């Protein structure tokens, strides 16, 4: 690839250490300005007039289209798959392309969901505060209330994009039957996938032992899983949300956990991030917290995943600024 002698300026809203810590050296033929959206407002306002591209994490505060008014920015590169931080339609009107980086965290998220299911099915959260004097009592209770393996369980996958498929594949390899709800796919799309069936949302919820969510957040998916949907689930079912906060109604889920309406839940994303102090999931009674695994939006974060996402993101930026070519443009 041939590069011009000019050194394009790039504004990056994630720390340089994020890249270097996972072995990614940002391109030396770019002048990259690493800034914080919260701490470097004045500098950012000056830099964005000169910079041709903006690099941002997928997770963070909304960036309104007005941010780009009067700037030289013509491309936004997201270092992850989600693009809900941006007003993509409005940016398109300003002739600014938005590129995400799908696929880089598929395996990491799939591993998280698979592991989360095992943690809940095997009641491993009961062991968090195990004391020697309670050893026999805890062991007896765990055996009495029954622990389960994944084999032969039904796993419902809501949203069958790249991450949904990777998650289904991992569960399938553990001997699970897969149910899929995704209005964008057909039975034909699944014809070569063993032990996999396309179904309605209600059937998926009522028959699955594990329900794993992998759909984007949109006006159609906000509160997609609410009181009525949770009431369809088995009392032993595990709900996993490593997609986006807001897809599951947090109050409805907290009540279901509190009153043992479902077996448990694994939650990595929240309606606001960081979660507010009155988030109902964090107010579930202590006696029921072993039914709930809460993590801070880290399902897709591993060294390997970040290395892949960051490397491909910088390659895409290079292609755009030097050759006006970009991959993974969000439509």
CSV table of C-alpha atoms in Angstrom, one decimal:
chain,number,residue,atom,x,y,z
A,1,UNK,CA,0.0,0.0,0.0
A,2,UNK,CA,1.4,3.4,-1.0
A,3,UNK,CA,1.1,6.3,1.4
A,4,UNK,CA,1.5,10.0,0.8
A,5,UNK,CA,4.1,12.1,2.6
A,6,UNK,CA,1.4,13.9,4.6
A,7,UNK,CA,0.8,12.9,8.1
A,8,UNK,CA,-3.0,12.8,8.7
A,9,UNK,CA,-4.2,13.8,12.2
A,10,UNK,CA,-6.5,11.5,14.0
A,11,UNK,CA,-8.5,12.1,17.2
A,12,UNK,CA,-8.7,9.1,19.4
A,13,UNK,CA,-11.1,9.0,22.4
A,14,UNK,CA,-9.5,6.0,24.1
A,15,UNK,CA,-6.1,5.9,25.9
A,16,UNK,CA,-3.0,4.9,24.1
A,17,UNK,CA,-2.3,2.3,26.8
A,18,UNK,CA,-5.5,0.4,25.8
A,19,UNK,CA,-3.8,-0.4,22.5
A,20,UNK,CA,-0.3,-1.0,23.8
A,21,UNK,CA,-1.4,-3.2,26.7
A,22,UNK,CA,-2.7,-5.8,24.3
A,23,UNK,CA,0.3,-5.6,21.9
A,24,UNK,CA,-1.1,-3.2,19.3
A,25,UNK,CA,1.2,-0.4,18.2
A,26,UNK,CA,-0.8,2.4,16.6
A,27,UNK,CA,0.4,3.4,13.1
A,28,UNK,CA,3.4,5.6,13.2
A,29,UNK,CA,2.4,7.3,9.9
A,30,UNK,CA,-0.5,8.9,11.6
A,31,UNK,CA,-0.4,11.8,14.1
A,32,UNK,CA,-2.8,10.5,16.8
A,33,UNK,CA,-4.2,12.7,19.5
A,34,UNK,CA,-5.3,10.7,22.5
A,35,UNK,CA,-7.9,12.6,24.5
A,36,UNK,CA,-10.7,12.1,27.0
A,37,UNK,CA,-14.2,13.2,26.1
A,38,UNK,CA,-14.7,14.3,29.7
A,39,UNK,CA,-11.4,15.9,30.6
A,40,UNK,CA,-10.1,17.4,27.4
A,41,UNK,CA,-13.1,19.3,26.0
A,42,UNK,CA,-11.2,22.5,24.9
A,43,UNK,CA,-8.4,20.5,23.2
A,44,UNK,CA,-10.9,18.3,21.5
A,45,UNK,CA,-12.8,21.3,20.1
A,46,UNK,CA,-9.6,22.5,18.6
A,47,UNK,CA,-8.3,19.2,17.3
A,48,UNK,CA,-11.5,18.1,15.6
A,49,UNK,CA,-11.3,20.9,13.2
A,50,UNK,CA,-8.0,19.5,11.9
A,51,UNK,CA,-8.5,15.7,12.3
A,52,UNK,CA,-9.8,13.6,9.4
A,53,UNK,CA,-11.0,10.7,11.5
A,54,UNK,CA,-12.2,10.0,15.0
A,55,UNK,CA,-11.6,6.7,16.8
A,56,UNK,CA,-13.9,5.8,19.7
A,57,UNK,CA,-14.8,2.8,21.9
A,58,UNK,CA,-18.1,1.2,21.3
A,59,UNK,CA,-19.2,1.8,24.9
A,60,UNK,CA,-19.6,5.3,26.4
A,61,UNK,CA,-21.7,8.4,26.5
A,62,UNK,CA,-23.7,9.4,23.4
A,63,UNK,CA,-21.9,11.6,20.9
A,64,UNK,CA,-24.4,13.9,19.2
A,65,UNK,CA,-24.2,14.8,15.6
A,66,UNK,CA,-23.6,18.4,16.6
A,67,UNK,CA,-20.2,17.3,17.8
A,68,UNK,CA,-19.1,17.1,14.2
A,69,UNK,CA,-20.5,20.4,12.9
A,70,UNK,CA,-17.7,22.5,11.4
A,71,UNK,CA,-15.1,19.8,11.8
A,72,UNK,CA,-12.8,18.1,9.2
A,73,UNK,CA,-13.8,14.6,10.5
A,74,UNK,CA,-15.1,12.4,7.6
A,75,UNK,CA,-14.9,9.0,9.3
A,76,UNK,CA,-15.7,7.6,12.7
A,77,UNK,CA,-14.0,4.3,13.5
A,78,UNK,CA,-15.6,2.4,16.4
A,79,UNK,CA,-13.2,-0.2,18.0
A,80,UNK,CA,-16.1,-2.6,18.6
A,81,UNK,CA,-19.4,-3.8,17.1
A,82,UNK,CA,-21.9,-1.5,18.7
A,83,UNK,CA,-22.7,1.9,17.2
A,84,UNK,CA,-25.5,3.1,19.4
A,85,UNK,CA,-23.3,5.9,20.8
A,86,UNK,CA,-23.7,7.8,17.5
A,87,UNK,CA,-26.6,9.3,15.5
A,88,UNK,CA,-25.6,7.4,12.3
A,89,UNK,CA,-28.4,8.7,10.1
A,90,UNK,CA,-27.6,12.3,11.0
A,91,UNK,CA,-23.8,11.7,10.3
A,92,UNK,CA,-24.6,10.3,6.9
A,93,UNK,CA,-26.3,13.6,6.1
A,94,UNK,CA,-23.1,15.3,7.0
A,95,UNK,CA,-21.2,13.0,4.6
A,96,UNK,CA,-19.4,11.3,7.6
A,97,UNK,CA,-19.1,7.5,7.4
A,98,UNK,CA,-19.3,5.4,10.5
A,99,UNK,CA,-17.4,2.1,10.6
A,100,UNK,CA,-17.7,-0.5,13.3
A,101,UNK,CA,-15.6,-3.6,13.9
A,102,UNK,CA,-17.9,-6.7,14.0
A,103,UNK,CA,-16.7,-10.1,14.8
A,104,UNK,CA,-13.6,-9.3,16.9
A,105,UNK,CA,-15.3,-10.2,20.2
A,106,UNK,CA,-17.5,-13.1,19.0
A,107,UNK,CA,-15.6,-15.8,20.8
A,108,UNK,CA,-15.0,-13.8,24.0
A,109,UNK,CA,-18.8,-13.0,24.4
A,110,UNK,CA,-19.7,-16.6,23.6
A,111,UNK,CA,-17.2,-17.9,26.2
A,112,UNK,CA,-18.7,-15.4,28.7
A,113,UNK,CA,-22.3,-16.7,28.1
A,114,UNK,CA,-21.2,-20.3,28.2
A,115,UNK,CA,-19.3,-19.8,31.4
A,116,UNK,CA,-22.1,-17.8,33.0
A,117,UNK,CA,-24.5,-20.5,32.3
A,118,UNK,CA,-22.3,-23.1,33.9
A,119,UNK,CA,-21.7,-20.9,37.0
A,120,UNK,CA,-25.5,-20.6,37.5
A,121,UNK,CA,-26.4,-24.2,36.7
A,122,UNK,CA,-23.7,-25.5,39.0
A,123,UNK,CA,-24.6,-23.0,41.8
A,124,UNK,CA,-21.0,-21.8,42.0
A,125,UNK,CA,-22.0,-18.5,43.4
A,126,UNK,CA,-22.9,-20.3,46.6
A,127,UNK,CA,-19.2,-20.8,47.2
A,128,UNK,CA,-18.3,-17.1,47.2
A,129,UNK,CA,-18.3,-16.8,50.9
A,130,UNK,CA,-17.9,-20.4,51.9
A,131,UNK,CA,-16.5,-20.9,55.5
A,132,UNK,CA,-15.0,-24.1,56.7
A,133,UNK,CA,-17.7,-24.6,59.3
A,134,UNK,CA,-20.4,-24.4,56.7
A,135,UNK,CA,-18.6,-26.7,54.2
A,136,UNK,CA,-20.9,-29.7,54.8
A,137,UNK,CA,-24.1,-27.7,55.0
A,138,UNK,CA,-23.3,-25.9,51.7
A,139,UNK,CA,-22.4,-29.2,49.9
A,140,UNK,CA,-25.6,-30.9,51.2
A,141,UNK,CA,-27.8,-28.0,50.0
A,142,UNK,CA,-26.2,-27.8,46.6
A,143,UNK,CA,-26.7,-31.5,46.1
A,144,UNK,CA,-30.3,-31.3,47.4
A,145,UNK,CA,-31.3,-28.5,45.1
A,146,UNK,CA,-29.7,-30.2,42.1
A,147,UNK,CA,-26.9,-29.0,39.9
A,148,UNK,CA,-27.1,-29.4,36.2
A,149,UNK,CA,-24.8,-30.0,33.2
A,150,UNK,CA,-25.3,-28.3,29.9
A,151,UNK,CA,-25.8,-31.6,28.0
A,152,UNK,CA,-29.3,-32.0,26.5
A,153,UNK,CA,-30.5,-28.6,27.7
A,154,UNK,CA,-32.3,-26.3,25.4
A,155,UNK,CA,-30.6,-22.9,24.8
A,156,UNK,CA,-32.6,-20.1,23.2
A,157,UNK,CA,-30.6,-17.6,21.2
A,158,UNK,CA,-32.3,-14.2,20.7
A,159,UNK,CA,-30.6,-12.5,17.8
A,160,UNK,CA,-28.6,-14.7,15.4
A,161,UNK,CA,-25.9,-12.4,14.1
A,162,UNK,CA,-22.2,-13.1,14.5
A,163,UNK,CA,-22.1,-13.2,18.3
A,164,UNK,CA,-25.4,-15.2,18.5
A,165,UNK,CA,-24.0,-17.8,16.1
A,166,UNK,CA,-20.7,-18.1,18.0
A,167,UNK,CA,-22.6,-18.5,21.3
A,168,UNK,CA,-24.9,-21.1,19.8
A,169,UNK,CA,-22.0,-23.0,18.4
A,170,UNK,CA,-20.3,-23.2,21.8
A,171,UNK,CA,-23.5,-24.4,23.5
A,172,UNK,CA,-24.1,-26.9,20.7
A,173,UNK,CA,-20.6,-28.4,21.2
A,174,UNK,CA,-21.7,-28.9,24.9
A,175,UNK,CA,-24.6,-31.1,23.7
A,176,UNK,CA,-27.3,-28.5,23.8
A,177,UNK,CA,-30.3,-28.1,21.5
A,178,UNK,CA,-30.5,-24.6,20.0
A,179,UNK,CA,-33.7,-22.5,19.5
A,180,UNK,CA,-33.3,-19.3,17.6
A,181,UNK,CA,-35.5,-16.2,17.5
A,182,UNK,CA,-34.5,-13.7,14.9
A,183,UNK,CA,-37.0,-12.1,12.4
A,184,UNK,CA,-34.2,-11.5,9.9
A,185,UNK,CA,-33.4,-15.2,9.3
A,186,UNK,CA,-35.3,-18.0,7.7
A,187,UNK,CA,-35.5,-21.8,8.2
A,188,UNK,CA,-33.3,-22.1,5.1
A,189,UNK,CA,-30.5,-20.1,6.9
A,190,UNK,CA,-30.4,-22.8,9.5
A,191,UNK,CA,-30.7,-25.9,7.3
A,192,UNK,CA,-27.1,-27.0,7.8
A,193,UNK,CA,-26.9,-26.4,11.5
A,194,UNK,CA,-27.5,-29.5,13.6
A,195,UNK,CA,-29.9,-29.5,16.6
A,196,UNK,CA,-31.0,-25.9,15.7
A,197,UNK,CA,-34.6,-24.7,15.2
A,198,UNK,CA,-36.1,-21.3,14.3
A,199,UNK,CA,-39.0,-20.5,16.6
A,200,UNK,CA,-41.2,-17.7,17.9
A,201,UNK,CA,-40.1,-15.6,20.9
A,202,UNK,CA,-42.8,-17.0,23.1
A,203,UNK,CA,-42.0,-20.6,22.3
A,204,UNK,CA,-38.3,-19.9,22.8
A,205,UNK,CA,-38.9,-18.4,26.2
A,206,UNK,CA,-41.3,-21.1,27.4
A,207,UNK,CA,-39.1,-24.1,26.4
A,208,UNK,CA,-35.5,-23.0,26.8
A,209,UNK,CA,-33.5,-23.8,29.9
A,210,UNK,CA,-31.1,-21.0,29.1
A,211,UNK,CA,-32.0,-17.8,27.2
A,212,UNK,CA,-29.1,-15.8,25.8
A,213,UNK,CA,-29.7,-12.3,24.2
A,214,UNK,CA,-27.7,-11.1,21.3
A,215,UNK,CA,-29.8,-8.5,19.5
A,216,UNK,CA,-28.9,-4.8,19.1
A,217,UNK,CA,-30.7,-2.1,21.0
A,218,UNK,CA,-33.3,-0.3,19.0
A,219,UNK,CA,-36.8,1.1,19.3
A,220,UNK,CA,-38.0,-2.5,18.6
A,221,UNK,CA,-35.9,-4.2,21.2
A,222,UNK,CA,-36.2,-1.8,24.2
A,223,UNK,CA,-37.9,-3.8,27.0
A,224,UNK,CA,-38.2,-6.7,24.6
A,225,UNK,CA,-37.9,-8.9,27.7
A,226,UNK,CA,-40.4,-7.5,30.2
A,227,UNK,CA,-42.8,-8.9,32.8
A,228,UNK,CA,-44.9,-10.8,30.3
A,229,UNK,CA,-41.9,-12.4,28.6
A,230,UNK,CA,-40.2,-13.4,31.9
A,231,UNK,CA,-43.5,-15.0,33.1
A,232,UNK,CA,-43.3,-17.4,30.1
A,233,UNK,CA,-39.9,-18.7,31.3
A,234,UNK,CA,-39.4,-21.9,33.3
A,235,UNK,CA,-38.9,-21.4,37.0
A,236,UNK,CA,-35.5,-23.0,36.5
A,237,UNK,CA,-34.4,-21.0,33.5
A,238,UNK,CA,-31.3,-18.9,33.3
A,239,UNK,CA,-31.4,-15.5,31.5
A,240,UNK,CA,-28.2,-14.1,30.0
A,241,UNK,CA,-27.8,-10.6,28.7
A,242,UNK,CA,-24.5,-9.6,27.3
A,243,UNK,CA,-25.9,-7.5,24.4
A,244,UNK,CA,-27.1,-4.1,25.5
A,245,UNK,CA,-28.8,-2.6,28.5
A,246,UNK,CA,-32.5,-1.8,28.1
A,247,UNK,CA,-33.4,-4.9,26.2
A,248,UNK,CA,-34.4,-6.5,29.5
A,249,UNK,CA,-36.6,-4.5,31.8
A,250,UNK,CA,-34.4,-4.4,34.9
A,251,UNK,CA,-37.2,-4.0,37.4
A,252,UNK,CA,-39.1,-7.0,36.0
A,253,UNK,CA,-35.9,-9.1,36.1
A,254,UNK,CA,-35.1,-8.0,39.7
A,255,UNK,CA,-38.6,-9.0,40.8
A,256,UNK,CA,-38.3,-12.4,39.1
A,257,UNK,CA,-35.0,-13.1,40.8
A,258,UNK,CA,-36.3,-11.9,44.2
A,259,UNK,CA,-39.4,-14.1,44.0
A,260,UNK,CA,-37.6,-17.1,42.4
A,261,UNK,CA,-39.7,-16.9,39.3
A,262,UNK,CA,-36.7,-17.9,37.2
A,263,UNK,CA,-33.6,-19.9,38.1
A,264,UNK,CA,-31.1,-17.0,37.7
A,265,UNK,CA,-29.6,-14.4,35.5
A,266,UNK,CA,-26.3,-13.3,34.2
A,267,UNK,CA,-26.1,-9.6,33.4
A,268,UNK,CA,-23.2,-7.7,31.8
A,269,UNK,CA,-25.0,-4.6,30.5
A,270,UNK,CA,-27.3,-2.0,32.1
A,271,UNK,CA,-29.9,0.6,31.1
A,272,UNK,CA,-27.4,3.3,32.2
A,273,UNK,CA,-23.6,2.7,32.5
A,274,UNK,CA,-22.2,2.9,35.0
A,275,UNK,CA,-25.4,1.7,36.7
A,276,UNK,CA,-27.2,4.1,38.9
A,277,UNK,CA,-27.3,3.6,42.7
A,278,UNK,CA,-31.0,2.7,42.5
A,279,UNK,CA,-30.7,0.1,39.8
A,280,UNK,CA,-33.1,-2.6,40.9
A,281,UNK,CA,-30.7,-5.4,40.0
A,282,UNK,CA,-28.3,-4.2,42.6
A,283,UNK,CA,-31.1,-4.0,45.2
A,284,UNK,CA,-32.0,-7.7,45.1
A,285,UNK,CA,-32.1,-9.1,48.6
A,286,UNK,CA,-28.9,-10.7,49.7
A,287,UNK,CA,-30.6,-14.0,50.2
A,288,UNK,CA,-31.3,-14.2,46.5
A,289,UNK,CA,-28.0,-12.7,45.1
A,290,UNK,CA,-26.7,-16.2,44.4
A,291,UNK,CA,-29.2,-16.3,41.6
A,292,UNK,CA,-27.7,-13.2,40.0
A,293,UNK,CA,-24.2,-12.7,38.4
A,294,UNK,CA,-23.6,-9.0,37.7
A,295,UNK,CA,-20.5,-8.0,35.7
A,296,UNK,CA,-19.3,-4.5,34.4
A,297,UNK,CA,-19.8,-4.8,30.6
A,298,UNK,CA,-16.7,-7.0,30.1
A,299,UNK,CA,-18.2,-10.0,28.2
A,300,UNK,CA,-16.3,-9.1,25.0
A,301,UNK,CA,-13.1,-8.0,26.7
A,302,UNK,CA,-10.1,-10.3,26.5
A,303,UNK,CA,-6.6,-9.5,25.4
A,304,UNK,CA,-7.1,-11.6,22.3
A,305,UNK,CA,-10.4,-9.9,21.4
A,306,UNK,CA,-9.0,-6.4,21.9
A,307,UNK,CA,-5.9,-7.1,19.9
A,308,UNK,CA,-8.0,-8.2,17.0
A,309,UNK,CA,-10.4,-5.3,17.2
A,310,UNK,CA,-7.8,-2.6,17.7
A,311,UNK,CA,-5.5,-3.9,14.9
A,312,UNK,CA,-8.3,-4.1,12.4
A,313,UNK,CA,-9.6,-0.7,13.4
A,314,UNK,CA,-6.3,1.0,12.7
A,315,UNK,CA,-6.0,-0.8,9.4
A,316,UNK,CA,-9.4,0.6,8.5
A,317,UNK,CA,-8.4,4.1,9.5
A,318,UNK,CA,-5.2,3.8,7.4
A,319,UNK,CA,-7.2,2.6,4.4
A,320,UNK,CA,-9.6,5.6,4.7
A,321,UNK,CA,-7.2,8.4,5.2
A,322,UNK,CA,-4.7,7.3,2.6
A,323,UNK,CA,-6.9,5.6,0.0
A,324,UNK,CA,-10.4,6.8,0.7
A,325,UNK,CA,-11.4,3.2,1.2
A,326,UNK,CA,-13.1,1.8,4.3
A,327,UNK,CA,-14.5,-1.5,5.4
A,328,UNK,CA,-17.4,-2.3,7.8
A,329,UNK,CA,-19.4,0.9,7.0
A,330,UNK,CA,-22.6,1.0,9.0
A,331,UNK,CA,-25.5,1.3,6.7
